[in-house]
């Protein structure tokens, strides 16, 4: 009879309706307590805790008290029982409750194994909890878990996601037996920090440790080649992956990395061949989602192929691919370069009307650029002043005021240009680019006194314009 009750209770708690009805969960809880059924199954404890966590706010004091009461009722020091609960919290996104569970294990002498430590570290990386993470790291060091490649990989991944590449590299060096997973974690940190040379050096050392490149490693190598504009090395990586990866057509991130690399070097036709997988034997069903489409749209946009951007976008819609914010950004920008004002405004409005996407500051920036390029300065001012400035969007619109100011310089609109410069300098008084544009506007009208005052202001604030640079690869 007890097995039937247990099975029925677990089945009820698994239903989505149970998580929306705290009263029903509490009634079941009371019944299980009065009948004593609750104390016969740790599995039932897990489902009941999960139901409470789902139907009550995670920061609610009631759920914390309930959680601690449950843990005490479990009356077990077996880490397996708590690891199941910890894993459930992690997978469902209850980060606070996951760390609370880990803390309970620590303070109540429940052994912390590699699973619990890795779960807690991964949770810390998601919520960016540096203090809690360092406490776990200290425990790892004192308890001797530092030699575990799994915990070491979790620590490297943690510090990489916290943009602390130096500590990530130190932890990596302390791992005695490294594997591809921990190397990929450090590669991710190097990539986020833009340390392309260190990324390639780490990849080159892998064969010496008898470690093979996987698809993530090759994507990291291509990303580094893109960052360094090392097209010849990128070609070598491309050749290698074609020989070793037999399902390139199913890895959209690897294809996207190739498209980005060739596009960055101006090899648009080569990027298009990768997009189409020209010359590659297709062994599996082709996976070509929005990631690949936006990559190819970006390549066309950055290389001035604006007509192709719009054609590819229309083809994407015909294929049933739902565009994202990045796709709209590229298309609106392309309309600005080709002077298609009405089409650009139509695409901008289509975001919210047809695809329920909220335009961000970058989309407004493209719209402003579109209007400025076609001389619609008054309309650009209205969009900026009414939709952006009065909503308090702050520093995100400085570049837009700069675009309007630049257009005023080209069109000779002194009054609107001064207003745009004033708005931009409200948010960033030390923006030397805005000052230089304003100086150019004054110069156009021969306002030399104003230019002198502006130069004195720039000198007093110690402002300097960044020096431009470019990469050139020299081959023999």
Short mmCIF file of C-alpha atoms in Angstrom, two decimals:
data_model
loop_
_atom_site.label_atom_id
_atom_site.label_comp_id
_atom_site.label_asym_id
_atom_site.label_seq_id
_atom_site.Cartn_x
_atom_site.Cartn_y
_atom_site.Cartn_z
CA UNK A 1 0.00 0.00 0.00
CA UNK A 2 2.83 2.41 0.89
CA UNK A 3 4.39 1.89 -2.56
CA UNK A 4 1.12 2.91 -4.22
CA UNK A 5 0.98 6.08 -2.09
CA UNK A 6 4.61 6.88 -2.88
CA UNK A 7 4.12 6.41 -6.62
CA UNK A 8 0.95 8.51 -6.63
CA UNK A 9 2.61 11.31 -4.64
CA UNK A 10 5.65 11.40 -6.93
CA UNK A 11 3.44 11.38 -10.02
CA UNK A 12 1.43 14.31 -8.65
CA UNK A 13 4.57 16.33 -7.82
CA UNK A 14 5.93 15.77 -11.32
CA UNK A 15 2.87 17.40 -12.88
CA UNK A 16 3.24 21.03 -13.94
CA UNK A 17 -0.09 21.88 -12.23
CA UNK A 18 1.38 20.99 -8.84
CA UNK A 19 4.05 23.67 -9.13
CA UNK A 20 1.35 26.29 -9.75
CA UNK A 21 -0.66 25.33 -6.67
CA UNK A 22 1.28 25.78 -3.39
CA UNK A 23 -1.86 24.92 -1.40
CA UNK A 24 -2.10 21.47 -3.01
CA UNK A 25 1.60 20.82 -2.37
CA UNK A 26 1.18 21.76 1.29
CA UNK A 27 -1.85 19.50 1.68
CA UNK A 28 0.06 16.58 0.19
CA UNK A 29 3.01 17.41 2.45
CA UNK A 30 0.73 17.32 5.52
CA UNK A 31 -0.80 14.01 4.47
CA UNK A 32 2.64 12.44 3.95
CA UNK A 33 3.73 13.67 7.37
CA UNK A 34 0.67 12.39 9.25
CA UNK A 35 0.84 8.98 7.60
CA UNK A 36 4.61 8.75 8.01
CA UNK A 37 5.05 7.99 4.30
CA UNK A 38 7.44 10.90 3.81
CA UNK A 39 10.16 9.25 5.92
CA UNK A 40 10.36 6.12 3.77
CA UNK A 41 11.71 7.68 0.58
CA UNK A 42 14.56 10.12 -0.09
CA UNK A 43 13.30 10.19 -3.68
CA UNK A 44 9.98 11.62 -2.48
CA UNK A 45 11.85 14.24 -0.43
CA UNK A 46 13.61 15.38 -3.61
CA UNK A 47 10.38 15.81 -5.58
CA UNK A 48 8.66 17.62 -2.70
CA UNK A 49 11.58 20.03 -2.29
CA UNK A 50 11.58 20.66 -6.04
CA UNK A 51 7.82 21.39 -5.99
CA UNK A 52 8.23 23.91 -3.16
CA UNK A 53 11.17 25.58 -4.91
CA UNK A 54 9.16 25.96 -8.12
CA UNK A 55 5.95 27.34 -6.59
CA UNK A 56 7.52 29.73 -4.04
CA UNK A 57 9.92 32.65 -4.63
CA UNK A 58 13.53 31.48 -4.17
CA UNK A 59 14.40 34.49 -1.99
CA UNK A 60 11.35 33.99 0.24
CA UNK A 61 12.25 33.32 3.89
CA UNK A 62 9.54 30.65 4.03
CA UNK A 63 11.20 28.56 1.34
CA UNK A 64 14.57 28.82 3.12
CA UNK A 65 13.05 27.64 6.42
CA UNK A 66 11.16 24.89 4.61
CA UNK A 67 14.34 23.83 2.84
CA UNK A 68 16.34 23.60 6.07
CA UNK A 69 13.52 21.66 7.74
CA UNK A 70 13.48 19.17 4.88
CA UNK A 71 17.24 18.71 5.01
CA UNK A 72 17.09 17.99 8.74
CA UNK A 73 14.25 15.50 8.20
CA UNK A 74 16.34 13.65 5.62
CA UNK A 75 18.68 12.83 8.53
CA UNK A 76 21.39 11.54 6.24
CA UNK A 77 25.05 12.26 5.64
CA UNK A 78 25.04 10.46 2.31
CA UNK A 79 26.10 13.10 -0.28
CA UNK A 80 24.10 11.31 -2.99
CA UNK A 81 20.79 12.40 -1.46
CA UNK A 82 21.86 16.05 -1.41
CA UNK A 83 23.60 15.92 -4.79
CA UNK A 84 20.31 14.96 -6.44
CA UNK A 85 18.64 18.03 -4.90
CA UNK A 86 21.63 20.23 -5.76
CA UNK A 87 21.57 19.02 -9.37
CA UNK A 88 17.82 19.64 -9.62
CA UNK A 89 18.22 23.22 -8.40
CA UNK A 90 21.08 23.86 -10.82
CA UNK A 91 19.21 22.52 -13.86
CA UNK A 92 16.05 24.48 -13.04
CA UNK A 93 17.94 27.75 -12.53
CA UNK A 94 17.44 28.04 -8.76
CA UNK A 95 20.99 29.24 -8.18
CA UNK A 96 20.35 30.73 -4.73
CA UNK A 97 18.77 27.48 -3.49
CA UNK A 98 21.60 25.43 -5.00
CA UNK A 99 24.19 27.43 -3.05
CA UNK A 100 21.99 27.22 0.08
CA UNK A 101 21.97 23.43 -0.28
CA UNK A 102 25.74 23.38 -0.66
CA UNK A 103 26.13 25.54 2.47
CA UNK A 104 23.89 23.17 4.44
CA UNK A 105 26.04 20.23 3.38
CA UNK A 106 29.18 22.05 4.48
CA UNK A 107 27.87 23.06 7.91
CA UNK A 108 26.21 19.71 8.67
CA UNK A 109 29.18 17.45 7.96
CA UNK A 110 27.79 16.03 4.72
CA UNK A 111 30.85 15.02 2.65
CA UNK A 112 31.46 17.28 -0.34
CA UNK A 113 32.41 15.14 -3.31
CA UNK A 114 33.53 16.25 -6.76
CA UNK A 115 29.94 16.36 -8.03
CA UNK A 116 28.80 18.78 -5.32
CA UNK A 117 31.88 20.97 -5.72
CA UNK A 118 31.54 21.15 -9.52
CA UNK A 119 27.82 21.94 -9.28
CA UNK A 120 28.46 24.73 -6.77
CA UNK A 121 31.28 26.20 -8.88
CA UNK A 122 29.15 26.13 -12.03
CA UNK A 123 26.35 27.88 -10.13
CA UNK A 124 28.76 30.56 -8.91
CA UNK A 125 29.87 31.21 -12.49
CA UNK A 126 26.24 31.69 -13.57
CA UNK A 127 25.43 34.22 -10.84
CA UNK A 128 28.93 35.82 -10.83
CA UNK A 129 29.31 35.20 -7.08
CA UNK A 130 33.04 35.81 -6.64
CA UNK A 131 33.11 35.68 -2.82
CA UNK A 132 31.31 32.34 -2.56
CA UNK A 133 33.45 30.95 -5.39
CA UNK A 134 36.71 31.87 -3.67
CA UNK A 135 35.49 30.19 -0.47
CA UNK A 136 34.85 27.00 -2.43
CA UNK A 137 38.29 27.33 -4.05
CA UNK A 138 39.87 27.63 -0.59
CA UNK A 139 38.06 24.47 0.53
CA UNK A 140 39.22 22.67 -2.62
CA UNK A 141 42.83 23.63 -1.92
CA UNK A 142 42.67 22.55 1.75
CA UNK A 143 40.86 19.28 1.11
CA UNK A 144 43.13 18.09 -1.70
CA UNK A 145 40.52 18.19 -4.45
CA UNK A 146 42.74 20.49 -6.53
CA UNK A 147 44.27 17.51 -8.33
CA UNK A 148 40.88 16.52 -9.76
CA UNK A 149 40.69 17.44 -13.44
CA UNK A 150 36.90 17.86 -13.16
CA UNK A 151 37.06 20.34 -10.28
CA UNK A 152 40.09 22.02 -11.85
CA UNK A 153 38.14 22.47 -15.11
CA UNK A 154 35.19 23.92 -13.19
CA UNK A 155 37.53 26.42 -11.47
CA UNK A 156 39.16 27.40 -14.76
CA UNK A 157 35.72 27.85 -16.34
CA UNK A 158 34.60 29.90 -13.32
CA UNK A 159 37.51 32.35 -13.41
CA UNK A 160 37.28 32.59 -17.20
CA UNK A 161 33.60 33.58 -17.01
CA UNK A 162 34.47 36.09 -14.28
CA UNK A 163 37.04 37.64 -16.69
CA UNK A 164 39.86 36.70 -14.31
CA UNK A 165 42.09 35.01 -16.86
CA UNK A 166 45.21 35.28 -14.69
CA UNK A 167 43.71 33.12 -11.92
CA UNK A 168 42.22 30.77 -14.52
CA UNK A 169 45.70 30.20 -15.96
CA UNK A 170 47.19 29.63 -12.47
CA UNK A 171 44.56 26.99 -11.66
CA UNK A 172 45.13 25.41 -15.07
CA UNK A 173 48.87 25.10 -14.43
CA UNK A 174 48.19 23.30 -11.12
CA UNK A 175 46.11 20.53 -12.73
CA UNK A 176 48.45 17.50 -12.97
CA UNK A 177 46.60 15.53 -15.67
CA UNK A 178 44.96 17.94 -18.07
CA UNK A 179 42.29 17.02 -20.59
CA UNK A 180 40.64 18.76 -23.52
CA UNK A 181 37.78 20.04 -21.34
CA UNK A 182 40.00 22.10 -19.02
CA UNK A 183 42.01 23.39 -22.00
CA UNK A 184 38.80 24.50 -23.71
CA UNK A 185 37.73 26.28 -20.52
CA UNK A 186 40.95 28.31 -20.53
CA UNK A 187 40.66 28.91 -24.28
CA UNK A 188 37.23 30.40 -23.63
CA UNK A 189 38.76 32.80 -21.09
CA UNK A 190 41.54 33.81 -23.46
CA UNK A 191 39.00 34.37 -26.22
CA UNK A 192 36.76 36.59 -24.07
CA UNK A 193 39.83 38.63 -23.06
CA UNK A 194 41.04 38.92 -26.67
CA UNK A 195 44.34 37.16 -25.86
CA UNK A 196 44.61 35.59 -29.30
CA UNK A 197 48.34 34.82 -29.19
CA UNK A 198 48.06 32.98 -25.85
CA UNK A 199 45.08 31.09 -27.27
CA UNK A 200 47.06 29.83 -30.26
CA UNK A 201 50.09 28.96 -28.11
CA UNK A 202 47.91 26.82 -25.84
CA UNK A 203 46.38 25.04 -28.83
CA UNK A 204 49.82 24.34 -30.31
CA UNK A 205 50.94 22.67 -27.05
CA UNK A 206 48.07 20.18 -27.03
CA UNK A 207 49.74 17.52 -29.24
CA UNK A 208 52.71 17.43 -26.84
CA UNK A 209 50.28 16.31 -24.10
CA UNK A 210 48.71 13.79 -26.50
CA UNK A 211 45.44 15.66 -26.47
CA UNK A 212 43.24 15.84 -29.55
CA UNK A 213 41.46 18.88 -30.90
CA UNK A 214 37.70 18.77 -30.66
CA UNK A 215 35.22 21.06 -32.41
CA UNK A 216 35.30 23.66 -29.63
CA UNK A 217 39.11 23.78 -29.81
CA UNK A 218 39.03 24.31 -33.55
CA UNK A 219 36.39 27.03 -33.18
CA UNK A 220 38.67 28.76 -30.67
CA UNK A 221 41.60 28.48 -33.10
CA UNK A 222 39.53 30.04 -35.89
CA UNK A 223 38.40 32.81 -33.54
CA UNK A 224 42.05 33.57 -32.69
CA UNK A 225 42.97 33.61 -36.38
CA UNK A 226 40.11 36.06 -36.96
CA UNK A 227 41.30 38.29 -34.13
CA UNK A 228 44.86 38.33 -35.51
CA UNK A 229 43.77 38.48 -39.17
CA UNK A 230 46.01 35.43 -39.66
CA UNK A 231 44.26 34.16 -42.77
CA UNK A 232 46.96 31.66 -43.80
CA UNK A 233 46.90 29.96 -40.42
CA UNK A 234 43.12 30.00 -40.59
CA UNK A 235 43.25 28.20 -43.94
CA UNK A 236 45.40 25.52 -42.32
CA UNK A 237 42.86 25.07 -39.52
CA UNK A 238 40.08 24.88 -42.13
CA UNK A 239 41.98 22.19 -44.03
CA UNK A 240 42.61 20.25 -40.81
CA UNK A 241 38.99 20.25 -39.71
CA UNK A 242 37.81 19.08 -43.13
CA UNK A 243 40.12 16.08 -42.77
CA UNK A 244 39.21 15.25 -39.17
CA UNK A 245 35.63 16.42 -38.55
CA UNK A 246 33.18 14.26 -40.43
CA UNK A 247 30.02 16.15 -39.50
CA UNK A 248 30.94 19.77 -40.17
CA UNK A 249 27.48 20.30 -41.62
CA UNK A 250 25.89 19.72 -38.19
CA UNK A 251 28.11 22.17 -36.27
CA UNK A 252 26.77 25.69 -36.87
CA UNK A 253 29.33 27.30 -34.56
CA UNK A 254 32.28 25.81 -36.46
CA UNK A 255 30.79 26.94 -39.77
CA UNK A 256 30.05 30.37 -38.30
CA UNK A 257 33.66 30.71 -37.09
CA UNK A 258 34.90 29.93 -40.61
CA UNK A 259 32.51 32.45 -42.17
CA UNK A 260 33.61 35.14 -39.70
CA UNK A 261 37.30 34.43 -40.34
CA UNK A 262 37.05 34.69 -44.13
CA UNK A 263 34.72 37.67 -43.89
CA UNK A 264 37.12 39.55 -41.60
CA UNK A 265 39.84 39.15 -44.24
CA UNK A 266 37.57 40.35 -47.04
CA UNK A 267 37.26 36.92 -48.68
CA UNK A 268 33.51 37.18 -49.18
CA UNK A 269 33.26 34.49 -51.86
CA UNK A 270 35.13 32.04 -49.63
CA UNK A 271 32.76 32.83 -46.76
CA UNK A 272 29.82 32.23 -49.12
CA UNK A 273 31.28 28.85 -50.12
CA UNK A 274 31.46 27.87 -46.44
CA UNK A 275 27.88 29.05 -45.95
CA UNK A 276 26.78 26.85 -48.85
CA UNK A 277 29.28 24.09 -47.89
CA UNK A 278 30.44 24.06 -51.49
CA UNK A 279 32.61 21.02 -52.29
CA UNK A 280 31.84 19.32 -48.97
CA UNK A 281 30.19 15.91 -48.95
CA UNK A 282 27.01 16.24 -46.88
CA UNK A 283 26.74 13.10 -44.74
CA UNK A 284 24.03 14.31 -42.36
CA UNK A 285 21.07 16.67 -42.48
CA UNK A 286 22.35 20.20 -42.90
CA UNK A 287 21.99 22.36 -39.80
CA UNK A 288 21.78 26.01 -40.83
CA UNK A 289 20.04 28.05 -38.17
CA UNK A 290 19.92 31.78 -37.44
CA UNK A 291 23.57 31.77 -36.25
CA UNK A 292 24.85 30.98 -39.74
CA UNK A 293 22.47 33.34 -41.49
CA UNK A 294 23.45 36.28 -39.28
CA UNK A 295 27.15 35.45 -39.74
CA UNK A 296 26.80 35.59 -43.51
CA UNK A 297 24.65 38.73 -43.31
CA UNK A 298 27.38 40.33 -41.20
CA UNK A 299 30.09 39.40 -43.71
CA UNK A 300 28.14 40.99 -46.55
CA UNK A 301 27.40 44.08 -44.46
CA UNK A 302 30.99 44.64 -43.29
CA UNK A 303 32.35 44.26 -46.80
CA UNK A 304 29.94 46.65 -48.50
CA UNK A 305 27.73 44.06 -50.24
CA UNK A 306 24.55 45.77 -49.14
CA UNK A 307 22.30 44.49 -51.92
CA UNK A 308 23.31 40.94 -51.04
CA UNK A 309 22.40 41.62 -47.39
CA UNK A 310 18.81 42.42 -48.31
CA UNK A 311 18.59 39.54 -50.81
CA UNK A 312 19.92 37.06 -48.24
CA UNK A 313 17.52 38.38 -45.58
CA UNK A 314 14.58 37.84 -47.92
CA UNK A 315 15.84 34.33 -48.71
CA UNK A 316 16.10 33.65 -44.98
CA UNK A 317 12.42 34.60 -44.55
CA UNK A 318 11.44 32.33 -47.44
CA UNK A 319 13.27 29.44 -45.75
CA UNK A 320 11.19 30.00 -42.63
CA UNK A 321 14.11 31.21 -40.49
CA UNK A 322 12.95 33.67 -37.83
CA UNK A 323 15.28 36.72 -37.78
CA UNK A 324 16.80 37.93 -34.53
CA UNK A 325 18.00 41.36 -33.41
CA UNK A 326 21.41 40.92 -35.06
CA UNK A 327 19.83 40.15 -38.44
CA UNK A 328 17.66 43.27 -38.25
CA UNK A 329 20.69 45.34 -37.25
CA UNK A 330 22.55 44.28 -40.39
CA UNK A 331 19.58 44.78 -42.70
CA UNK A 332 18.68 48.25 -41.39
CA UNK A 333 22.32 49.26 -41.66
CA UNK A 334 22.43 48.01 -45.27
CA UNK A 335 19.35 50.08 -46.12
CA UNK A 336 21.18 53.12 -44.77
CA UNK A 337 24.11 52.48 -47.10
CA UNK A 338 21.89 52.04 -50.14
CA UNK A 339 19.63 54.99 -49.38
CA UNK A 340 16.49 52.86 -48.99
CA UNK A 341 14.95 54.95 -46.23
CA UNK A 342 11.42 53.61 -46.47
CA UNK A 343 12.61 50.00 -46.50
CA UNK A 344 14.88 50.63 -43.52
CA UNK A 345 12.04 52.17 -41.50
CA UNK A 346 9.80 49.27 -42.58
CA UNK A 347 12.32 46.70 -41.30
CA UNK A 348 12.71 48.63 -38.06
CA UNK A 349 8.97 48.66 -37.45
CA UNK A 350 8.73 45.01 -38.51
CA UNK A 351 10.81 44.00 -35.49
CA UNK A 352 8.05 44.81 -33.04
CA UNK A 353 5.02 44.46 -35.31
CA UNK A 354 5.80 41.13 -36.99
CA UNK A 355 8.35 39.41 -34.74
CA UNK A 356 7.63 40.91 -31.30
CA UNK A 357 11.26 41.97 -30.83
CA UNK A 358 12.01 45.06 -28.74
CA UNK A 359 14.41 47.38 -30.60
CA UNK A 360 17.54 48.09 -28.58
CA UNK A 361 19.83 51.13 -28.60
CA UNK A 362 21.87 49.58 -31.41
CA UNK A 363 18.77 49.35 -33.63
CA UNK A 364 17.86 52.96 -32.89
CA UNK A 365 21.47 53.83 -33.73
CA UNK A 366 21.09 52.22 -37.16
CA UNK A 367 17.80 54.03 -37.70
CA UNK A 368 19.40 57.36 -36.78
CA UNK A 369 22.32 56.63 -39.12
CA UNK A 370 19.81 55.77 -41.87
CA UNK A 371 17.94 59.06 -41.40
CA UNK A 372 21.14 61.09 -41.18
CA UNK A 373 22.60 59.60 -44.35
CA UNK A 374 19.51 60.69 -46.29
CA UNK A 375 19.38 64.17 -44.78
CA UNK A 376 16.33 63.55 -42.57
CA UNK A 377 18.00 65.41 -39.70
CA UNK A 378 14.87 66.83 -38.12
CA UNK A 379 13.25 63.38 -38.02
CA UNK A 380 16.44 61.92 -36.52
CA UNK A 381 16.35 64.62 -33.83
CA UNK A 382 12.72 63.81 -33.02
CA UNK A 383 13.47 60.08 -32.69
CA UNK A 384 16.45 60.76 -30.43
CA UNK A 385 14.84 63.42 -28.32
CA UNK A 386 11.39 61.86 -27.94
CA UNK A 387 12.08 58.12 -27.88
CA UNK A 388 15.55 57.96 -26.37
CA UNK A 389 16.61 61.07 -24.43
CA UNK A 390 13.36 61.56 -22.52
CA UNK A 391 13.28 57.86 -21.61
CA UNK A 392 16.66 58.26 -19.93
CA UNK A 393 18.57 55.64 -21.93
CA UNK A 394 21.81 57.40 -21.00
CA UNK A 395 25.23 56.51 -22.37
CA UNK A 396 23.77 54.13 -24.95
CA UNK A 397 22.76 57.05 -27.17
CA UNK A 398 26.05 59.01 -27.18
CA UNK A 399 27.04 57.40 -30.50
CA UNK A 400 23.64 58.38 -31.94
CA UNK A 401 24.08 62.01 -30.98
CA UNK A 402 27.52 61.73 -32.58
CA UNK A 403 25.98 60.39 -35.80
CA UNK A 404 23.50 63.27 -35.85
CA UNK A 405 26.31 65.76 -35.17
CA UNK A 406 28.39 64.27 -38.01
CA UNK A 407 25.42 64.57 -40.37
CA UNK A 408 24.97 68.20 -39.29
CA UNK A 409 28.63 68.84 -40.19
CA UNK A 410 28.05 67.38 -43.67
CA UNK A 411 24.78 69.26 -44.22
CA UNK A 412 25.89 72.48 -42.54
CA UNK A 413 23.14 72.55 -39.93
CA UNK A 414 24.83 74.60 -37.20
CA UNK A 415 21.90 74.94 -34.78
CA UNK A 416 20.92 71.28 -34.72
CA UNK A 417 24.59 70.29 -34.59
CA UNK A 418 25.21 72.38 -31.46
CA UNK A 419 22.15 70.84 -29.79
CA UNK A 420 23.34 67.32 -30.66
CA UNK A 421 26.82 68.05 -29.28
CA UNK A 422 25.32 69.50 -26.10
CA UNK A 423 23.21 66.37 -25.56
CA UNK A 424 26.20 64.04 -26.12
CA UNK A 425 28.49 65.99 -23.78
CA UNK A 426 25.81 65.90 -21.08
CA UNK A 427 26.41 62.15 -20.81
CA UNK A 428 30.14 62.09 -21.53
CA UNK A 429 31.93 65.45 -21.01
CA UNK A 430 35.29 63.82 -21.83
CA UNK A 431 34.30 62.46 -25.24
CA UNK A 432 37.04 63.86 -27.45
CA UNK A 433 35.38 62.54 -30.63
CA UNK A 434 32.33 64.76 -30.05
CA UNK A 435 34.59 67.75 -29.41
CA UNK A 436 36.44 67.19 -32.68
CA UNK A 437 33.18 66.88 -34.65
CA UNK A 438 31.92 70.09 -33.07
CA UNK A 439 35.21 71.77 -33.99
CA UNK A 440 34.74 70.65 -37.62
CA UNK A 441 31.23 72.12 -37.59
CA UNK A 442 32.57 75.45 -36.29
CA UNK A 443 35.32 75.42 -38.93
CA UNK A 444 32.78 75.03 -41.70
CA UNK A 445 31.19 78.32 -40.69
CA UNK A 446 34.47 80.09 -39.88
CA UNK A 447 33.71 80.30 -36.15
CA UNK A 448 37.39 80.53 -35.13
CA UNK A 449 36.77 82.01 -31.67
CA UNK A 450 34.57 79.06 -30.74
CA UNK A 451 37.20 76.67 -32.11
CA UNK A 452 39.86 78.32 -29.94
CA UNK A 453 37.71 77.99 -26.83
CA UNK A 454 37.01 74.35 -27.65
CA UNK A 455 40.72 73.58 -28.09
CA UNK A 456 41.50 75.21 -24.75
CA UNK A 457 38.80 73.07 -23.13
CA UNK A 458 40.26 69.89 -24.70
CA UNK A 459 43.73 70.83 -23.48
CA UNK A 460 42.53 71.61 -19.94
CA UNK A 461 40.81 68.24 -19.67
CA UNK A 462 43.83 66.43 -21.08
CA UNK A 463 41.80 64.74 -23.81
CA UNK A 464 43.56 62.84 -26.58
CA UNK A 465 42.18 61.08 -29.62
CA UNK A 466 43.04 57.39 -29.96
CA UNK A 467 45.52 56.62 -32.73
CA UNK A 468 44.18 54.30 -35.41
CA UNK A 469 45.98 51.10 -36.36
CA UNK A 470 45.56 48.18 -38.73
CA UNK A 471 46.88 44.61 -39.10
CA UNK A 472 48.96 43.58 -42.09
CA UNK A 473 50.07 39.99 -42.54
CA UNK A 474 53.34 39.61 -44.46
CA UNK A 475 53.97 36.24 -46.12
CA UNK A 476 56.99 34.99 -47.99
#
